[in-house]
Amino acid sequence: MTMVVRALGYGSAAMDKGYPWTYINTAIRLGLDKGLEDVRYTDELTRGQIAALLYNALTAEYLIPVTTGPITFTRTSTIIEEVYGYTISECVLSATNDYAIAGSSPVVKNGYVAFTDEEGNVLTVSFAQTGLAGTPNQWLGHGVKLVYKKYDSTITVLGAFDGGKSETVTTATMGKDNAYVTIDGVNYKIVETLSDALNTNANELLVYAFGEDETLTQIKNNDEFAALLGTSAITLHFDDRNSETADRAIVTTYKFGKLSIEDGKINLADGKTEAELTGGFNNAAGAVHGNYVLFYYNPEVKALTIAEVLTPTELAFVTELTSSYAIIGGTKYTFGCESAGVQASAVASKFEAGAVVSVVAKDGMILEVIGATAPTIESTYLVAVTGTVPVYVDGHVYYALTANIDGSNVSILNTRSDIVADTVYRYVKNGAGIYTLIEYSSENFTQSGEKKELLDNSESDSNVVLKVNNNGSYRMGNTRFLTDTKTVIVVRNAGTFSVKTGKFTSEITVNAGAKAYAVFKDEVGNVETLKFLYVTDGSLGEVDASTTYVRVLGKVGAVYENNTVYTVYSVFNLKTGKVETRKSVETELEVGKDYAVGANDLILGIEGEATSTGKVRGYTAETVTIGNKVYTMTSDSVVVQLNADGTVTNVTVASLHNQEVEFVATGNTINLIFVTETDAE
């Protein structure tokens, strides 16, 4: 208040003699500095601050002694009331031309509003005279001090002064058994009539809700309030801007729908055009035809408000499904929202575990399911090589890990943080390259028409060897199975992944301490078809008829890929008759020896006898005699010379007559005939 004293003319000389502190303290108690607390005493007051000072002076309450007979008592009044004859009432704006809170009716005269004071008296006045900014509907349910003078049936308003505030929130939570409701961090009890302040410790709140007509419905208790939650906006009105506890609340509950505008007719407004919405069309959200939106439509007032545009999610996998929720792309959702007009059962019925879907959701509640694929899709599998680390990409938190897909270690982003290394996951990848993973242990890992089985050899000291039986099938636990052209087998050994795709008829070894994870097509009958098999530690047999062998010609160098150092060799491919380079984890393969090629195209340290030898004793256009046996030559048969410099030259069978050759044959059909050039030649 010292700056007020300065403003009233005190100079520095007078100040040296001391401020009139008695008057300053009295002025503070009267509230003359209300709203000016942040102004420093050295500041010059603005005209607005002077106006505030004068208003505070005119409306400050003071005590007037009144004597009746021998009894003297006091009453409160203000200068503006006592001297100028105005009345100051604590009022709530209770009705506009469009709406009215319960107990009131909309005002007929255009431009006028109704205020209800603490005694229930209704004052209908010109909104323009109140000096309040904005529109009347924005002030509905808000408390103000109304300063007016009444002349017979005419009311002249000096002004309406807002000492409060309004805040809008979109969420609230209910306490146990709806004993209380928490809004913006404050616990309230919803009541129909306020109790005397001394008779309750609860924060009582009067609540009114917009409906389908002009009159807002009063919400009488916490249970009724709970039914509104989900997609509602709650506007809290505080009569005192410094208070943390609201006095009233206005609730607008938004429905969910898909906006359609055809020939100017708006489906969400019963087909009315914008011109026919005389109560207003508020589309601040910028919704357009085809958008999914939250909206409020009042058919009686003919008013439409579009509050929010909801964007469908990207397609993602339904990894978990229960009667009350679904996990889609790593996010948990509940079904429907009663207050938004969406039944939970209607949403839940559109889901199946294993489906790939896009949803429209609000605060974790699914309001619509769109873009759902058939739930049975071709499964794709990977092995997690590492755990995850969080990364921030384009405003989203994802989790990065190294995964082995088709034998190669790659870095991927997924939606889950709980990935476990050396575990099999089924995955789906969205258009942005983000993976959704389902662990092998989940009941949703398999789809309709599939089954899985785990061979757990982790407690054993002996290897388990899966062998082909006489009928061509394997047995794993209780399951007999075959492989086909789409079978994928992944075996890990000392950090190296071997992958075999297609039909396989060799041994599969599961080492002691390892596990084997299998997924089968659940066929009719007792024999299943293997779709995917992962062995955490083991090997693939190399005596399969389809196994490729190579002859090592020399060591070329080394490469570092997928966290592994490989030795690179120059080899002669005994299947194609070509010279090529191949990698191996073996560092000392012997030149001139034949080695098997693993399922992932790496040279294994397993020697084999892939060729036969003999002298070419005769030939025709379609046959060749080697030793004492006649073989068939086809257009796919290869005849070459392996040169000393590590190259190959195509030769004819005739040029090899009476020479010793090596050859590879399948049955009676020649695949490859070759002769090796020596340095002496």
XYZ file of C-alpha atoms in Angstrom:
681
model
C 0.000 0.000 0.000
C 2.975 2.356 0.221
C 2.677 3.036 -3.508
C -0.939 4.108 -2.866
C 0.357 6.645 -0.387
C 2.835 7.874 -2.999
C 0.004 8.102 -5.533
C -1.974 10.308 -3.122
C 0.756 12.898 -3.012
C 3.309 12.178 -0.357
C 6.700 13.613 -1.287
C 10.155 12.513 -0.238
C 10.431 15.182 2.475
C 7.229 13.960 4.072
C 8.408 10.448 3.738
C 11.502 11.267 5.719
C 9.210 12.116 8.606
C 7.582 8.666 8.368
C 4.699 7.059 6.520
C 1.156 7.137 7.961
C 1.310 3.428 8.777
C -1.981 3.432 10.677
C -3.874 4.439 7.562
C -1.862 2.094 5.356
C -2.621 -0.882 7.587
C -6.304 0.026 7.727
C -6.431 0.297 3.930
C -4.877 -3.142 3.606
C -7.431 -4.624 6.002
C -10.211 -3.070 3.937
C -8.773 -4.698 0.842
C -7.942 -1.512 -1.071
C -4.882 -3.197 -2.579
C -6.820 -6.254 -3.807
C -5.449 -7.174 -7.217
C -2.472 -4.820 -6.739
C -0.372 -7.051 -4.498
C 2.318 -7.543 -7.140
C 2.827 -3.814 -7.797
C 6.028 -2.538 -6.188
C 5.803 0.540 -3.954
C 8.254 2.383 -6.239
C 6.089 1.849 -9.358
C 3.884 4.545 -10.816
C 0.259 3.408 -10.897
C -1.483 3.050 -14.243
C -5.014 4.293 -14.899
C -6.226 0.697 -14.711
C -4.606 0.247 -11.305
C -6.134 3.494 -10.085
C -9.531 2.236 -11.305
C -8.992 -0.993 -9.376
C -8.079 1.005 -6.296
C -11.260 3.079 -6.582
C -13.384 -0.034 -7.151
C -11.877 -1.656 -4.082
C -12.638 1.487 -2.094
C -16.227 1.688 -3.286
C -16.956 -1.996 -2.678
C -14.934 -2.602 0.473
C -17.166 -3.797 3.260
C -17.229 -1.870 6.508
C -19.279 -2.144 9.686
C -22.151 0.235 10.478
C -23.409 0.332 14.103
C -27.184 0.130 14.405
C -28.969 0.838 17.714
C -32.387 -0.583 18.451
C -33.559 0.363 21.922
C -30.869 -0.673 24.366
C -29.246 -3.058 21.853
C -26.530 -2.016 19.450
C -25.434 -4.336 16.639
C -23.498 -3.897 13.424
C -24.249 -4.547 9.806
C -21.947 -4.574 6.777
C -22.232 -2.280 3.809
C -20.161 -0.556 1.147
C -19.787 3.014 -0.031
C -21.333 2.202 -3.380
C -24.383 0.766 -1.641
C -24.666 3.206 1.235
C -23.852 6.423 -0.660
C -24.861 5.718 -4.241
C -27.795 3.409 -3.634
C -26.545 0.396 -5.590
C -26.960 -3.217 -4.562
C -24.079 -5.677 -4.687
C -25.133 -9.317 -4.956
C -23.166 -12.501 -5.161
C -24.854 -14.067 -8.191
C -24.561 -16.960 -10.617
C -25.378 -16.505 -14.293
C -28.180 -19.041 -14.513
C -29.765 -18.528 -17.942
C -29.043 -17.187 -21.421
C -31.164 -17.008 -24.547
C -30.063 -20.577 -25.389
C -29.607 -22.456 -22.130
C -30.556 -22.476 -18.467
C -29.309 -24.468 -15.517
C -31.819 -26.541 -13.583
C -34.398 -24.385 -11.811
C -34.270 -21.630 -14.435
C -35.604 -21.087 -17.925
C -33.938 -19.598 -20.993
C -34.350 -15.821 -21.297
C -36.753 -14.780 -24.051
C -35.529 -11.214 -24.643
C -32.541 -11.272 -26.958
C -29.279 -10.061 -25.460
C -30.471 -10.534 -21.887
C -29.317 -13.015 -19.267
C -30.559 -14.088 -15.857
C -28.579 -14.029 -12.615
C -29.674 -15.886 -9.495
C -28.522 -14.478 -6.138
C -27.872 -16.316 -2.883
C -31.506 -15.984 -1.794
C -32.779 -17.474 -5.064
C -33.922 -14.162 -6.524
C -33.649 -13.990 -10.323
C -32.398 -10.784 -11.942
C -32.843 -10.484 -15.710
C -30.474 -7.879 -17.122
C -28.751 -6.790 -20.322
C -25.595 -8.832 -20.856
C -23.931 -5.878 -22.547
C -24.376 -3.788 -19.362
C -22.484 -6.352 -17.287
C -19.225 -5.613 -19.068
C -18.333 -9.298 -19.114
C -16.204 -10.373 -22.079
C -17.105 -13.158 -24.487
C -20.542 -14.676 -24.991
C -23.296 -15.287 -22.430
C -23.062 -19.066 -22.845
C -19.428 -18.953 -21.758
C -20.455 -17.511 -18.392
C -23.256 -19.972 -17.703
C -22.833 -21.278 -14.148
C -20.162 -18.724 -13.265
C -20.370 -16.619 -10.118
C -19.867 -12.822 -10.160
C -20.579 -9.744 -8.062
C -23.462 -7.958 -9.761
C -23.712 -4.229 -9.001
C -27.120 -2.862 -9.940
C -29.826 -0.379 -9.058
C -33.498 -1.259 -9.289
C -36.097 1.280 -10.332
C -39.502 -0.324 -9.940
C -39.342 -3.212 -12.456
C -36.311 -1.850 -14.283
C -32.813 -2.925 -13.363
C -29.815 -0.840 -14.306
C -26.514 -2.651 -14.084
C -23.371 -0.782 -13.184
C -21.291 -3.859 -13.870
C -20.585 -7.486 -13.065
C -17.200 -8.036 -11.476
C -15.487 -11.384 -11.781
C -13.309 -12.280 -8.843
C -13.133 -15.917 -9.812
C -11.810 -18.141 -12.581
C -12.841 -21.016 -14.817
C -10.864 -24.095 -15.809
C -11.796 -26.930 -18.156
C -10.533 -30.481 -17.682
C -11.337 -33.682 -19.562
C -10.677 -36.323 -16.935
C -11.901 -37.195 -13.464
C -11.576 -40.309 -11.341
C -13.995 -41.895 -8.936
C -13.030 -43.022 -5.450
C -13.833 -46.434 -4.039
C -17.576 -47.128 -4.237
C -17.935 -43.637 -5.756
C -17.446 -42.164 -2.285
C -15.799 -39.119 -3.855
C -14.697 -37.800 -7.218
C -11.260 -36.371 -7.907
C -11.152 -33.517 -10.405
C -7.883 -31.779 -11.146
C -6.353 -33.170 -7.957
C -9.181 -32.110 -5.603
C -11.669 -34.520 -4.006
C -15.321 -33.452 -4.256
C -18.718 -34.644 -3.183
C -21.465 -33.962 -5.722
C -24.568 -32.598 -3.970
C -27.966 -31.246 -4.940
C -27.966 -28.544 -2.261
C -24.967 -27.071 -0.486
C -24.701 -27.716 3.236
C -23.913 -25.058 5.776
C -20.155 -24.606 5.691
C -19.887 -25.489 9.371
C -21.828 -28.727 8.957
C -19.511 -30.522 6.543
C -15.838 -31.101 5.894
C -16.414 -32.217 2.303
C -15.717 -30.090 -0.736
C -19.277 -29.952 -1.999
C -19.797 -29.251 -5.689
C -22.899 -28.318 -7.669
C -22.806 -29.927 -11.115
C -24.973 -29.285 -14.171
C -24.826 -31.183 -17.472
C -25.776 -30.247 -21.022
C -28.390 -32.553 -22.521
C -30.619 -32.632 -25.586
C -32.726 -29.583 -24.699
C -32.259 -26.057 -23.382
C -32.166 -26.906 -19.697
C -29.029 -28.274 -18.110
C -29.733 -31.223 -15.835
C -28.512 -31.044 -12.269
C -26.328 -33.986 -11.308
C -27.460 -34.971 -7.840
C -24.750 -37.325 -6.583
C -21.450 -39.022 -7.328
C -23.073 -42.029 -8.996
C -24.822 -39.847 -11.558
C -21.597 -37.980 -12.179
C -19.657 -41.223 -12.751
C -22.035 -42.147 -15.577
C -20.952 -39.036 -17.504
C -17.240 -39.757 -17.510
C -15.324 -40.916 -20.550
C -15.525 -38.284 -23.266
C -16.771 -35.301 -21.262
C -15.386 -31.810 -20.757
C -15.781 -30.501 -17.202
C -15.706 -26.718 -16.760
C -14.968 -25.815 -13.149
C -16.143 -22.411 -11.929
C -14.350 -20.834 -8.948
C -15.940 -17.781 -7.284
C -12.548 -16.942 -5.787
C -9.626 -17.028 -8.214
C -7.244 -17.797 -5.374
C -9.184 -20.867 -4.296
C -8.206 -24.416 -5.280
C -11.756 -25.666 -4.713
C -14.430 -25.082 -7.357
C -17.965 -23.969 -6.503
C -19.789 -25.290 -9.575
C -19.114 -27.432 -12.631
C -20.705 -27.600 -16.071
C -20.332 -30.913 -17.923
C -20.519 -31.361 -21.686
C -20.611 -35.005 -22.749
C -19.430 -35.614 -26.289
C -20.722 -38.423 -28.461
C -18.619 -40.344 -30.972
C -19.335 -40.440 -34.671
C -17.978 -40.244 -38.190
C -18.610 -36.888 -39.833
C -20.369 -36.951 -43.179
C -21.256 -33.781 -45.110
C -23.120 -34.338 -48.352
C -24.780 -31.503 -50.239
C -24.137 -29.368 -47.173
C -26.157 -31.680 -44.933
C -24.379 -32.701 -41.730
C -25.178 -36.218 -40.534
C -24.274 -35.457 -36.912
C -26.904 -32.697 -36.832
C -29.840 -34.732 -38.094
C -29.035 -33.689 -41.678
C -29.236 -29.950 -41.041
C -27.055 -27.560 -43.009
C -24.757 -25.068 -41.352
C -27.282 -22.284 -42.101
C -30.000 -24.278 -40.351
C -27.920 -24.613 -37.197
C -29.265 -21.390 -35.731
C -27.761 -22.202 -32.347
C -24.312 -22.281 -33.904
C -21.863 -24.633 -35.607
C -18.578 -24.692 -33.710
C -15.933 -26.564 -35.697
C -12.774 -25.165 -34.139
C -11.364 -28.705 -34.350
C -11.260 -28.348 -38.140
C -13.101 -31.592 -38.861
C -13.822 -32.523 -42.473
C -15.954 -35.100 -44.206
C -14.867 -38.609 -43.234
C -13.228 -37.691 -39.915
C -13.958 -39.594 -36.721
C -14.960 -36.992 -34.141
C -16.290 -36.274 -30.665
C -19.269 -33.930 -30.881
C -22.166 -32.398 -28.969
C -25.442 -31.771 -30.755
C -28.462 -30.124 -29.170
C -31.496 -30.658 -31.408
C -33.688 -28.216 -29.514
C -31.182 -25.377 -29.624
C -29.999 -26.509 -33.092
C -26.374 -26.227 -32.066
C -23.475 -28.484 -33.063
C -19.998 -28.474 -31.536
C -17.198 -30.674 -32.836
C -14.756 -30.928 -29.969
C -12.024 -33.186 -31.304
C -10.883 -35.118 -34.366
C -9.730 -38.656 -33.522
C -7.058 -40.185 -35.754
C -7.098 -43.961 -36.367
C -4.032 -45.853 -35.170
C -1.689 -47.634 -37.532
C -2.359 -51.292 -38.205
C -1.019 -53.379 -35.344
C -1.249 -56.883 -33.954
C -3.822 -57.934 -31.342
C -1.423 -59.660 -28.976
C -3.780 -60.199 -26.039
C -7.531 -60.332 -25.876
C -9.820 -60.682 -22.851
C -13.468 -59.910 -22.198
C -12.583 -56.436 -20.926
C -9.468 -55.309 -22.785
C -7.138 -55.887 -25.737
C -3.434 -55.239 -26.161
C -2.765 -53.911 -29.639
C 0.709 -53.020 -30.781
C 1.874 -53.048 -27.168
C -0.848 -50.639 -25.962
C -3.661 -51.721 -23.643
C -7.175 -50.599 -24.574
C -10.606 -51.057 -23.022
C -13.767 -51.520 -25.056
C -16.300 -48.783 -25.745
C -17.561 -45.820 -23.753
C -21.171 -45.727 -22.630
C -21.318 -41.948 -22.302
C -20.006 -41.554 -25.877
C -22.742 -43.821 -27.165
C -20.451 -46.797 -27.876
C -21.337 -50.097 -26.239
C -18.434 -52.211 -24.988
C -19.964 -55.427 -26.321
C -20.271 -53.961 -29.821
C -16.555 -53.162 -29.898
C -15.391 -56.421 -28.312
C -17.302 -58.475 -30.870
C -15.117 -57.082 -33.673
C -11.900 -58.548 -32.245
C -10.104 -61.832 -32.584
C -6.691 -62.664 -31.162
C -4.119 -62.623 -33.911
C -5.917 -60.007 -36.005
C -4.139 -56.972 -37.364
C -6.332 -53.930 -36.756
C -6.526 -50.169 -36.725
C -8.669 -48.567 -34.031
C -10.109 -45.182 -33.164
C -9.577 -44.552 -29.469
C -9.879 -41.826 -26.849
C -7.849 -42.046 -23.640
C -7.355 -45.792 -24.076
C -11.019 -46.537 -24.882
C -11.681 -48.099 -28.288
C -14.624 -46.395 -29.965
C -14.349 -48.006 -33.391
C -12.441 -50.848 -35.048
C -11.384 -50.290 -38.648
C -9.012 -51.894 -41.094
C -9.079 -55.335 -39.458
C -7.407 -58.129 -41.417
C -8.370 -61.748 -41.303
C -7.035 -63.112 -38.024
C -5.099 -65.939 -39.677
C -2.056 -64.563 -41.480
C 1.236 -66.149 -42.464
C 3.287 -66.250 -39.294
C 6.748 -64.726 -39.210
C 9.192 -65.472 -36.446
C 12.405 -64.074 -35.023
C 14.817 -64.797 -32.206
C 15.717 -61.993 -29.802
C 19.496 -61.839 -29.572
C 19.579 -59.023 -26.998
C 17.293 -57.233 -24.586
C 15.966 -53.756 -25.333
C 17.047 -50.159 -24.860
C 14.566 -47.248 -25.115
C 14.866 -44.860 -28.055
C 12.867 -41.712 -28.898
C 11.735 -41.548 -32.532
C 9.354 -38.972 -34.037
C 7.710 -38.176 -30.726
C 7.306 -41.816 -29.654
C 9.283 -44.052 -27.316
C 10.205 -47.394 -28.881
C 12.567 -50.161 -27.783
C 15.549 -51.221 -29.848
C 17.014 -54.721 -29.878
C 19.073 -57.044 -32.024
C 17.033 -59.866 -33.504
C 17.932 -62.782 -35.735
C 15.616 -62.931 -38.724
C 16.272 -65.611 -41.361
C 19.799 -66.130 -40.058
C 20.884 -62.483 -40.027
C 21.278 -60.305 -36.950
C 19.460 -57.013 -37.490
C 18.541 -54.054 -35.294
C 14.803 -53.457 -34.991
C 12.431 -51.152 -33.111
C 9.505 -52.662 -31.259
C 6.736 -51.507 -28.932
C 7.693 -53.599 -25.881
C 10.389 -53.094 -23.262
C 10.235 -56.611 -21.744
C 11.879 -58.581 -24.555
C 14.030 -61.485 -23.314
C 17.171 -62.517 -25.183
C 17.356 -65.988 -26.773
C 13.560 -66.221 -26.937
C 11.331 -66.857 -29.932
C 8.766 -64.212 -30.892
C 6.154 -64.039 -33.546
C 6.089 -60.614 -35.144
C 4.218 -58.245 -37.409
C 5.752 -55.079 -38.837
C 3.789 -51.914 -39.622
C 4.336 -49.494 -42.492
C 6.787 -47.438 -40.434
C 8.964 -50.492 -39.804
C 7.975 -50.858 -36.139
C 7.687 -54.443 -34.918
C 5.038 -55.851 -32.611
C 6.218 -59.024 -30.851
C 4.355 -61.885 -29.198
C 6.429 -64.176 -26.994
C 6.378 -67.947 -27.443
C 4.890 -68.447 -23.968
C 1.809 -66.351 -24.807
C -1.402 -68.168 -25.623
C -1.752 -65.795 -28.570
C 1.563 -66.902 -30.105
C -0.226 -69.483 -32.236
C -3.176 -68.820 -34.509
C -6.127 -70.917 -35.486
C -4.860 -74.082 -37.152
C -1.521 -74.024 -35.348
C 0.014 -75.732 -32.335
C 3.335 -75.373 -30.548
C 5.600 -77.603 -28.502
C 8.674 -76.973 -26.369
C 11.446 -79.515 -25.987
C 13.200 -78.581 -22.762
C 16.637 -80.189 -22.515
C 17.959 -77.573 -20.089
C 18.280 -79.980 -17.146
C 19.886 -82.808 -19.109
C 23.541 -83.789 -19.540
C 22.886 -85.532 -22.858
C 22.087 -84.290 -26.336
C 18.723 -85.013 -27.939
C 18.891 -85.962 -31.622
C 15.758 -85.617 -33.752
C 16.080 -88.309 -36.455
C 14.033 -89.042 -39.509
C 12.010 -92.232 -39.176
C 11.404 -94.722 -41.948
C 8.228 -92.913 -42.946
C 10.129 -89.617 -43.294
C 8.781 -88.005 -40.133
C 10.447 -86.716 -36.980
C 9.247 -87.027 -33.408
C 9.576 -84.220 -30.887
C 8.015 -84.974 -27.535
C 4.471 -86.075 -28.281
C 4.399 -84.648 -31.805
C 5.294 -86.370 -35.067
C 6.018 -83.971 -37.895
C 7.257 -83.531 -41.443
C 8.972 -80.571 -43.109
C 7.788 -78.908 -46.312
C 8.915 -76.185 -48.698
C 7.954 -73.425 -46.248
C 9.580 -74.900 -43.144
C 12.126 -72.664 -41.371
C 14.685 -74.219 -38.996
C 17.031 -71.976 -36.986
C 19.829 -73.488 -34.875
C 22.216 -71.479 -32.735
C 25.715 -72.723 -32.020
C 28.437 -70.651 -30.320
C 26.842 -67.385 -31.407
C 26.345 -68.498 -35.008
C 22.865 -69.026 -36.417
C 22.319 -71.755 -39.005
C 19.119 -71.491 -40.999
C 17.497 -74.120 -43.181
C 14.504 -73.127 -45.293
C 12.467 -75.774 -47.073
C 12.220 -79.531 -46.887
C 14.811 -81.055 -44.542
C 15.474 -84.726 -43.812
C 18.702 -84.724 -41.822
C 19.349 -84.940 -38.106
C 18.614 -82.027 -35.770
C 20.609 -82.032 -32.546
C 19.442 -80.245 -29.375
C 22.487 -79.989 -27.128
C 22.443 -80.662 -23.400
C 21.174 -77.595 -21.557
C 19.310 -76.248 -24.615
C 15.689 -75.845 -25.630
C 13.830 -76.284 -28.906
C 10.792 -74.152 -29.721
C 8.520 -75.500 -32.456
C 5.400 -74.279 -34.248
C 3.352 -76.705 -36.346
C 0.440 -76.626 -38.699
C -2.219 -78.569 -36.842
C -3.029 -81.054 -39.584
C -5.782 -83.649 -39.694
C -4.311 -86.923 -38.470
C -1.323 -87.737 -36.304
C 1.464 -86.092 -38.297
C 1.892 -82.311 -38.275
C 3.836 -80.024 -40.618
C 6.697 -78.044 -39.092
C 6.413 -74.304 -39.707
C 9.225 -73.005 -37.504
C 11.820 -74.512 -35.189
C 14.406 -72.707 -33.077
C 17.109 -74.612 -31.187
C 18.945 -72.462 -28.626
C 22.097 -74.584 -28.876
C 22.613 -77.437 -31.302
C 23.422 -78.378 -34.877
C 21.898 -79.475 -38.147
C 22.988 -82.807 -39.619
C 25.037 -82.572 -42.805
C 24.237 -85.916 -44.460
C 21.113 -84.601 -46.081
C 20.857 -85.401 -49.763
C 20.429 -81.711 -50.528
C 23.609 -80.659 -48.702
C 26.075 -78.690 -50.797
C 29.812 -79.377 -50.548
C 32.681 -77.154 -51.579
C 36.382 -77.813 -52.125
C 38.597 -75.269 -50.428
C 41.024 -73.621 -52.847
C 42.541 -71.098 -50.474
C 42.028 -68.539 -47.736
C 41.051 -65.067 -49.024
C 40.746 -62.968 -45.851
C 38.314 -62.160 -43.061
C 35.217 -60.034 -42.497
C 33.356 -58.796 -39.419
C 29.572 -59.070 -39.754
C 26.709 -59.425 -37.293
C 29.092 -59.242 -34.332
C 31.067 -62.229 -35.661
C 34.489 -62.569 -37.358
C 34.326 -64.848 -40.410
C 37.191 -66.295 -42.431
C 36.618 -65.973 -46.184
C 37.691 -68.851 -48.470
C 37.881 -69.323 -52.209
C 36.053 -72.573 -52.988
C 35.010 -74.774 -55.881
C 31.285 -75.466 -55.579
C 30.733 -79.173 -56.159
C 27.096 -78.574 -56.980
C 27.361 -75.801 -59.555
C 30.894 -76.300 -60.827
C 31.727 -72.647 -60.178
C 34.473 -70.955 -58.178
C 33.169 -68.589 -55.505
C 33.974 -67.131 -52.087
C 32.245 -68.258 -48.922
C 32.505 -67.434 -45.243
C 33.141 -69.722 -42.300
C 33.619 -69.430 -38.564
C 36.352 -72.056 -38.999
C 39.773 -70.413 -39.354
C 41.858 -73.390 -40.530
C 40.004 -75.267 -43.258
C 42.434 -77.375 -45.269
C 43.050 -76.552 -48.925
C 42.000 -79.388 -51.230
C 39.519 -80.857 -48.761
C 35.756 -80.961 -49.263
C 33.523 -79.408 -46.588
C 29.773 -79.218 -46.111
C 27.929 -75.920 -46.444
C 25.603 -75.138 -43.572
C 21.986 -74.133 -43.797
C 22.971 -70.466 -43.634
C 25.533 -70.828 -46.478
C 28.511 -70.865 -44.107
C 31.231 -73.489 -44.630
C 31.165 -75.894 -41.720
C 34.171 -77.693 -40.325
C 32.700 -81.039 -41.379
C 34.538 -82.930 -44.097
C 32.678 -85.051 -46.588
C 33.308 -87.352 -49.548
C 31.199 -85.546 -52.072
C 32.791 -86.855 -55.290
C 33.501 -90.139 -56.952
C 36.442 -90.897 -59.293
C 36.887 -92.942 -62.442
C 38.176 -93.008 -66.027
C 36.006 -91.819 -68.887
C 35.808 -94.919 -71.113
C 33.168 -93.821 -73.588
C 30.427 -91.346 -74.367
C 27.503 -90.529 -76.647
C 25.435 -87.402 -77.088
C 23.371 -88.275 -74.005
C 25.529 -90.663 -71.973
C 28.994 -91.042 -70.515
C 30.670 -94.209 -69.292
C 32.879 -93.744 -66.228
C 34.577 -96.872 -65.053
C 32.153 -99.655 -65.762
C 28.926 -97.602 -65.289
C 26.890 -95.657 -67.800
C 25.471 -92.301 -66.637
C 22.959 -90.004 -68.259
C 23.983 -86.495 -69.333
C 21.357 -83.727 -69.275
C 21.330 -80.068 -70.216
C 22.060 -79.289 -66.546
C 25.163 -81.454 -66.395
C 28.349 -79.419 -65.953
C 31.750 -80.439 -67.419
C 34.701 -78.222 -66.482
C 38.392 -78.096 -65.772
C 39.470 -76.653 -62.425
C 42.565 -74.684 -63.316
C 45.605 -74.322 -61.134
C 45.017 -70.570 -60.821
C 41.629 -71.128 -59.192
C 39.493 -70.558 -62.269
C 37.335 -72.967 -64.243
C 37.145 -73.664 -67.963
C 34.263 -75.372 -69.716
C 35.429 -78.543 -71.537
C 33.767 -81.355 -73.468
C 33.351 -84.948 -72.431
C 35.267 -85.932 -75.582
C 38.324 -83.993 -74.367
C 38.309 -86.056 -71.197
C 38.258 -89.472 -72.947
C 40.574 -91.952 -71.211
C 41.304 -89.413 -68.429
C 40.772 -89.901 -64.683
C 37.998 -87.522 -63.525
C 36.000 -86.664 -60.445
C 32.254 -86.505 -60.679
C 29.083 -85.936 -58.693
C 25.973 -87.873 -59.652
C 22.453 -88.184 -58.358
C 21.515 -91.749 -59.006
C 22.421 -92.386 -62.650
C 22.391 -88.715 -63.651
C 25.563 -86.673 -63.859
C 25.541 -83.339 -62.042
C 29.221 -82.451 -62.418
C 32.340 -83.879 -64.115
C 35.625 -82.110 -63.586
C 39.313 -82.602 -63.937
C 41.861 -80.702 -61.891
C 44.792 -79.038 -63.620
C 48.099 -79.520 -61.853
C 50.964 -77.036 -61.794
C 53.020 -79.360 -63.998
C 50.406 -79.122 -66.707
